[in-house]
mmCIF file of C-alpha atoms and ligand atoms in Angstrom:
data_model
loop_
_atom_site.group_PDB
_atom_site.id
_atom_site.type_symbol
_atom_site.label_atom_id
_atom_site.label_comp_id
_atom_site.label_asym_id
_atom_site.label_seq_id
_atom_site.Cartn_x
_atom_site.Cartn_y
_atom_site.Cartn_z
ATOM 1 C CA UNK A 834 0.000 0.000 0.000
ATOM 2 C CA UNK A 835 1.124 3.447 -0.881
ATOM 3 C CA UNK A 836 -0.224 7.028 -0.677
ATOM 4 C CA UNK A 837 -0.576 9.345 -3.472
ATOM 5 C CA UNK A 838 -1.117 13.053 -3.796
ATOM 6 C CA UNK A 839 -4.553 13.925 -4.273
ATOM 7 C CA UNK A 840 -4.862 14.431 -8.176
ATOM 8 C CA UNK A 841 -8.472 15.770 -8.659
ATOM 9 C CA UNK A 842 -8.346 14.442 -12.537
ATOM 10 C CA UNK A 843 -8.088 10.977 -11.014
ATOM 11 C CA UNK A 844 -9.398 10.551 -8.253
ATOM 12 C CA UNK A 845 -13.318 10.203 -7.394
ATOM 13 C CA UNK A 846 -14.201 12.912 -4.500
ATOM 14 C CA UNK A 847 -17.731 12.862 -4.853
ATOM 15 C CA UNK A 848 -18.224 9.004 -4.337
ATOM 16 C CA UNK A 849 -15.678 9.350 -0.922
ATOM 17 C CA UNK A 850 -17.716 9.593 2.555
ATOM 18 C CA UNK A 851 -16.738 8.972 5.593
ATOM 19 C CA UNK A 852 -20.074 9.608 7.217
ATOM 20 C CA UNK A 853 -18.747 13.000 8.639
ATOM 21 C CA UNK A 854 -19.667 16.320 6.195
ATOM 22 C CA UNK A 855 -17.236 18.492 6.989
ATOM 23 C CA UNK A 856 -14.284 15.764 5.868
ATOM 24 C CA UNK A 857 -16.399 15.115 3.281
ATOM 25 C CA UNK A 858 -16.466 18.508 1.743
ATOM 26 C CA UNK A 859 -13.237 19.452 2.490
ATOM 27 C CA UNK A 860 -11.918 16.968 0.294
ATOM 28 C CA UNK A 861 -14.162 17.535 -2.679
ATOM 29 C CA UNK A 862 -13.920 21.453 -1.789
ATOM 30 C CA UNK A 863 -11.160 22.606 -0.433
ATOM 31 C CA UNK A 864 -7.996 20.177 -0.609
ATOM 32 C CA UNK A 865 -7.121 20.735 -3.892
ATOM 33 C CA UNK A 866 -7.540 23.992 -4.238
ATOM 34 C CA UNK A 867 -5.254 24.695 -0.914
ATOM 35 C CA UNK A 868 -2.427 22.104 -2.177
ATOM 36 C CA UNK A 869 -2.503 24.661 -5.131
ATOM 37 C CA UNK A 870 -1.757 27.499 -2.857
ATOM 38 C CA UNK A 871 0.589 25.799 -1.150
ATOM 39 C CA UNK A 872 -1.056 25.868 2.332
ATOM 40 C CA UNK A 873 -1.492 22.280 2.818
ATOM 41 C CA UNK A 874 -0.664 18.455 1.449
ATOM 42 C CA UNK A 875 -3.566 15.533 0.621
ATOM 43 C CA UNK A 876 -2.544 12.545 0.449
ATOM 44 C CA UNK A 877 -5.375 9.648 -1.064
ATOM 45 C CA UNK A 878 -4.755 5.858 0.038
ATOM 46 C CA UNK A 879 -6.031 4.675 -3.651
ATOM 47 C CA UNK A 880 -8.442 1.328 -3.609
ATOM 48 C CA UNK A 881 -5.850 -1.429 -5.769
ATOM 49 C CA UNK A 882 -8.995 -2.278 -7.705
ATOM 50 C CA UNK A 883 -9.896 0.667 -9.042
ATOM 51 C CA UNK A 884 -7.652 3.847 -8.246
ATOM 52 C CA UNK A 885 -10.190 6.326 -8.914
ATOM 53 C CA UNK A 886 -11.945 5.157 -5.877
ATOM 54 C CA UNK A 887 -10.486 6.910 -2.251
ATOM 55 C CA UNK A 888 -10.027 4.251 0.803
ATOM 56 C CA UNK A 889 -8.801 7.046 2.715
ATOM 57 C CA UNK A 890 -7.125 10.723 2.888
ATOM 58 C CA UNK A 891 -5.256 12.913 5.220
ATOM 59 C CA UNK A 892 -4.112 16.519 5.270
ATOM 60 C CA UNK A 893 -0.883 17.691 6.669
ATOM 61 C CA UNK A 894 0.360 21.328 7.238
ATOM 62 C CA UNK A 895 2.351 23.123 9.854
ATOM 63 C CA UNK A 896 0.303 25.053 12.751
ATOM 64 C CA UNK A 897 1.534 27.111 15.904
ATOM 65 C CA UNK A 898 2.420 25.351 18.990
ATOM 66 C CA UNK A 899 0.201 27.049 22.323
ATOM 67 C CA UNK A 900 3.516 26.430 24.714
ATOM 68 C CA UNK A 901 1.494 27.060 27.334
ATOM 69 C CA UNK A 902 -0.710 24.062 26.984
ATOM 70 C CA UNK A 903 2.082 21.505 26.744
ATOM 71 C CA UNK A 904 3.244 20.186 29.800
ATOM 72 C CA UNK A 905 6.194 22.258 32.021
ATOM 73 C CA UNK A 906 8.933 19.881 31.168
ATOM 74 C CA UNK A 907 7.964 20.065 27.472
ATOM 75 C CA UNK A 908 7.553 23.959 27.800
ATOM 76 C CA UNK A 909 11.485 23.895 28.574
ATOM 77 C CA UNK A 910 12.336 21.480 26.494
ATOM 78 C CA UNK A 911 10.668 23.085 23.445
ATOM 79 C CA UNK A 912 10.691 27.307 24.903
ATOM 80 C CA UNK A 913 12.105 28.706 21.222
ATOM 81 C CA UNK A 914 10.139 26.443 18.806
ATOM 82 C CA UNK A 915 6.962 27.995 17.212
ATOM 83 C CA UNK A 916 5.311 25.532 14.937
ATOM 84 C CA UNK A 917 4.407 22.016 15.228
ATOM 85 C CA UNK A 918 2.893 19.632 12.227
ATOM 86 C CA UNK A 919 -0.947 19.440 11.753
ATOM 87 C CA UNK A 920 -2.416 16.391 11.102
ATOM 88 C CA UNK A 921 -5.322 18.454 9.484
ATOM 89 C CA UNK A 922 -7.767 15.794 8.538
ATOM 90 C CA UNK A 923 -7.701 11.952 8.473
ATOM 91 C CA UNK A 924 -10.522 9.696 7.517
ATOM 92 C CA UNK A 925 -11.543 6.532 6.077
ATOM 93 C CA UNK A 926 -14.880 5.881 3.973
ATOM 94 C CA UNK A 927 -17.589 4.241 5.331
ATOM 95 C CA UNK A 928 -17.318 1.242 3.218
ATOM 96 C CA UNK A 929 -13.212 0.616 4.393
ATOM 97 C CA UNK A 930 -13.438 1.693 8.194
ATOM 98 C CA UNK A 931 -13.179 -1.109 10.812
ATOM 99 C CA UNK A 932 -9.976 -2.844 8.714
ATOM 100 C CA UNK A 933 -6.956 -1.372 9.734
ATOM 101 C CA UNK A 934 -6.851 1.294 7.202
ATOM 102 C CA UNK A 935 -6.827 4.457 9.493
ATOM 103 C CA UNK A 936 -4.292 3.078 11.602
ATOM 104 C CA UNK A 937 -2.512 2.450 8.426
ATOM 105 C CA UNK A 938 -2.733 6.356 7.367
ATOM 106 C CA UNK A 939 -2.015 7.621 10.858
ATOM 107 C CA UNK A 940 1.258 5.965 10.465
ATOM 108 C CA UNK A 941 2.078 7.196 7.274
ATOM 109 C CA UNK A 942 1.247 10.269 7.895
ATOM 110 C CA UNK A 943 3.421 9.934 10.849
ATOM 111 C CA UNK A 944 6.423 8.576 8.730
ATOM 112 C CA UNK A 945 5.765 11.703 6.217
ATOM 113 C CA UNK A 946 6.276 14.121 9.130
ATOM 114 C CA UNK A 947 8.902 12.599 10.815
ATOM 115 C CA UNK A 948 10.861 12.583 7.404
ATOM 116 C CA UNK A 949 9.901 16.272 7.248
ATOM 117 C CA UNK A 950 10.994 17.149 10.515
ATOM 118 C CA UNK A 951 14.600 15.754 9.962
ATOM 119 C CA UNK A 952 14.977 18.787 7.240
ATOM 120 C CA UNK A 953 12.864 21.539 8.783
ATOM 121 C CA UNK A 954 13.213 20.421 12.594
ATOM 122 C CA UNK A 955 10.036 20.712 14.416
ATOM 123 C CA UNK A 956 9.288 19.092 17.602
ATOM 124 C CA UNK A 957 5.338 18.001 18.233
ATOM 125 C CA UNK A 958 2.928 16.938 15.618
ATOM 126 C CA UNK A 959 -0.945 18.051 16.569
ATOM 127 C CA UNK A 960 -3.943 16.774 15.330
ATOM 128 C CA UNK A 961 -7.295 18.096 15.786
ATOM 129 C CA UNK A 962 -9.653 14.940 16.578
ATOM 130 C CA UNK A 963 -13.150 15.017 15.450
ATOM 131 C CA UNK A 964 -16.199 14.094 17.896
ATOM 132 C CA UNK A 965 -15.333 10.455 19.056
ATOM 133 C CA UNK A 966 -11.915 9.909 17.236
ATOM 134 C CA UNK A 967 -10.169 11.685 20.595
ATOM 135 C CA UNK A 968 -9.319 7.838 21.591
ATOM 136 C CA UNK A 969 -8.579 6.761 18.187
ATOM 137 C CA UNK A 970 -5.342 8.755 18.327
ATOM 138 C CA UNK A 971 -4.511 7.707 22.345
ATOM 139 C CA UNK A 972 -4.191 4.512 21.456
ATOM 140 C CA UNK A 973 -1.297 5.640 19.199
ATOM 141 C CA UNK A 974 0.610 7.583 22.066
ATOM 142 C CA UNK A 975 -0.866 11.096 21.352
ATOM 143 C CA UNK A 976 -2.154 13.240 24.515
ATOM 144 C CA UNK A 977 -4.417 16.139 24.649
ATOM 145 C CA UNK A 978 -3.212 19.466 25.228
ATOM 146 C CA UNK A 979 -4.221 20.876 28.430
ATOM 147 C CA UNK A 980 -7.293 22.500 28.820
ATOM 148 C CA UNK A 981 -8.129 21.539 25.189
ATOM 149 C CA UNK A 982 -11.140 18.875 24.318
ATOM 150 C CA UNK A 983 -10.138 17.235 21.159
ATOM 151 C CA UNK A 984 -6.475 19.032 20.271
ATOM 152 C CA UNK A 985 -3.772 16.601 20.807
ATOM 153 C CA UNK A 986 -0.231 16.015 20.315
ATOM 154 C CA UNK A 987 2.538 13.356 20.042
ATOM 155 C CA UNK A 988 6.652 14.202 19.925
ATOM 156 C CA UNK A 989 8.790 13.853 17.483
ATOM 157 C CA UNK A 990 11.212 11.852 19.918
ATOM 158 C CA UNK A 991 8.191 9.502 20.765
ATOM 159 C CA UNK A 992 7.483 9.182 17.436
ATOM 160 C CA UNK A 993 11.033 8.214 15.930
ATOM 161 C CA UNK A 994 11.324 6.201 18.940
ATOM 162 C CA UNK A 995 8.595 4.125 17.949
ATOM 163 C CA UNK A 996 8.755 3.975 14.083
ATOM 164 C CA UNK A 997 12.544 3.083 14.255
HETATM 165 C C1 COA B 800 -11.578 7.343 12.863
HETATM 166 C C2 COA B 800 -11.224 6.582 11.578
HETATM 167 C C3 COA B 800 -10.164 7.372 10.808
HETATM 168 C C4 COA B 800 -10.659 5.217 11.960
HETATM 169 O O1 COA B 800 -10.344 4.503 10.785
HETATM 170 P P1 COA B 800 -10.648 2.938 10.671
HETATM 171 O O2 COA B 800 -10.047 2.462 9.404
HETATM 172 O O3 COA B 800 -12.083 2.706 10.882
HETATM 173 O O4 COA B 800 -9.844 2.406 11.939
HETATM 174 P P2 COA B 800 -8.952 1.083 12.039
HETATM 175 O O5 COA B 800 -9.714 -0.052 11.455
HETATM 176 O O6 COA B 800 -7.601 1.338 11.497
HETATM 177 O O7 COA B 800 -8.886 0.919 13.615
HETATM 178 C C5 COA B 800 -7.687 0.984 14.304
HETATM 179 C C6 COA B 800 -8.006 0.963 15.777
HETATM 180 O O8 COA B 800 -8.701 2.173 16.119
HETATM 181 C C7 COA B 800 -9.938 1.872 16.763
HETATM 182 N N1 COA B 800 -10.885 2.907 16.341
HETATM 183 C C8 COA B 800 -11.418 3.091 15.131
HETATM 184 N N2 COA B 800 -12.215 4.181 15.125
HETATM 185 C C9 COA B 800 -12.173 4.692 16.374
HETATM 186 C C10 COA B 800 -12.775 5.823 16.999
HETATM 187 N N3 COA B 800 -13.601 6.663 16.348
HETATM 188 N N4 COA B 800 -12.504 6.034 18.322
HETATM 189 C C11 COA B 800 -11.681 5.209 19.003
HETATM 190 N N5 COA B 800 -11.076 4.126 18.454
HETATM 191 C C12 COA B 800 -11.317 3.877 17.155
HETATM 192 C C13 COA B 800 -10.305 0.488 16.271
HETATM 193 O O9 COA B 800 -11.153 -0.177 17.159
HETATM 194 C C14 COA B 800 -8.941 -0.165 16.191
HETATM 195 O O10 COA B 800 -8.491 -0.584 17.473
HETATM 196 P P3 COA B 800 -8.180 -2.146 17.742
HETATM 197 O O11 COA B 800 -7.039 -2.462 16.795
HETATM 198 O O12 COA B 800 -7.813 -2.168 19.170
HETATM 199 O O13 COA B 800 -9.457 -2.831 17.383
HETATM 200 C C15 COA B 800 -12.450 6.339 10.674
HETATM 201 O O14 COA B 800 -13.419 5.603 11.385
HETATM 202 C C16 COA B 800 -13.092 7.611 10.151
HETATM 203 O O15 COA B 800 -12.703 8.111 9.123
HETATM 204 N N6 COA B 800 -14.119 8.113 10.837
HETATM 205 C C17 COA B 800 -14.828 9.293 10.395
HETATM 206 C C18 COA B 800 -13.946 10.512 10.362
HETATM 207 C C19 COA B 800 -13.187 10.755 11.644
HETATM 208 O O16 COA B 800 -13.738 10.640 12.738
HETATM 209 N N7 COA B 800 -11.899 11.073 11.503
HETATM 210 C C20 COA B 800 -11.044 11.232 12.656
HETATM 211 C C21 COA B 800 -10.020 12.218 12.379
HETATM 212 S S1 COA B 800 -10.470 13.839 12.858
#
């Protein structure tokens, strides 16, 4: 399995849902047009059978780190750094979810950040996690920011330490 950039000639946006709207339209909406711009990356998990058809997306970009909401050792740690990477979006369709594919794209996304972060060092990735997903990314070592509902985060250092 590999993951392509979206290419909006190929691939099949309008047949995609993941039973949430918002992901929904922001893929058929917005994703292409802001890879244009250069404000964010979408990367499709193709189906092998027919690549047209979209198992799965996500969305990275870069956002600014709230220091104050990471813990006090990290605060030190990480005092001069500004941005973190944004996990942006991240969803399966309906028809795919329940077999291992989401874990599958959280990990590449994580691999595509971690790659990114050896050039343009940054030191937490973020993601935003929509209603009910908050324990989705737990399970994969991320913690939510303090005083935040669904914003969490995960280290760099964690995550080379457990991709290597
Ligand atoms: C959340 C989502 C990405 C998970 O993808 P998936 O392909 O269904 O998940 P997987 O099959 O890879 O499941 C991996 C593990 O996560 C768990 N899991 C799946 N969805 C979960 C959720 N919403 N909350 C908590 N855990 C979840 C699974 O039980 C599984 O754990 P297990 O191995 O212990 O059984 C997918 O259901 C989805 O797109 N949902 C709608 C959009 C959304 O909520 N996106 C979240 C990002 S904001």
């Amino acid at each position: 399995m590999n993951t392509v950039l979206l290419d909006k000639s190929k691939h099949n946006r309008n047949r995609f849902d993941c039973g949430i709207s918002a992901l929904n339209n922001y893929l058929k909406v917005m994703a292409s047009q802001q890879a244009k711009k250069d404000n964010t990356r979408t990367f499709i998990l193709e189906d092998d059978n027919d690549e047209s058809r979209i198992i799965g997306f996500y969305t990275l970009t870069m956002t600014p780190i709230d220091l104050n909401a990471l813990p006090d050792k990290l605060q030190k740690k990480h005092h001069s750094s500004t941005s973190g990477g944004l996990i942006a979006r991240l969803a399966v369709d309906a028809n795919f979810q329940g077999k291992g594919f989401g874990e599958w794209l959280l990990i590449d996304a994580l691999r595509k950040l971690l790659t990114a972060s050896d050039t343009v060092a940054f030191p937490v990735v973020i993601v935003d996690a929509k209603d009910g997903a908050k324990h989705f990314y737990e399970q994969y070592g991320f913690t939510a920011f303090k005083d935040t509902e669904n914003r969490l985060f995960i280290t760099i250092a964690d995550i080379r330490a457990s991709l290597s």
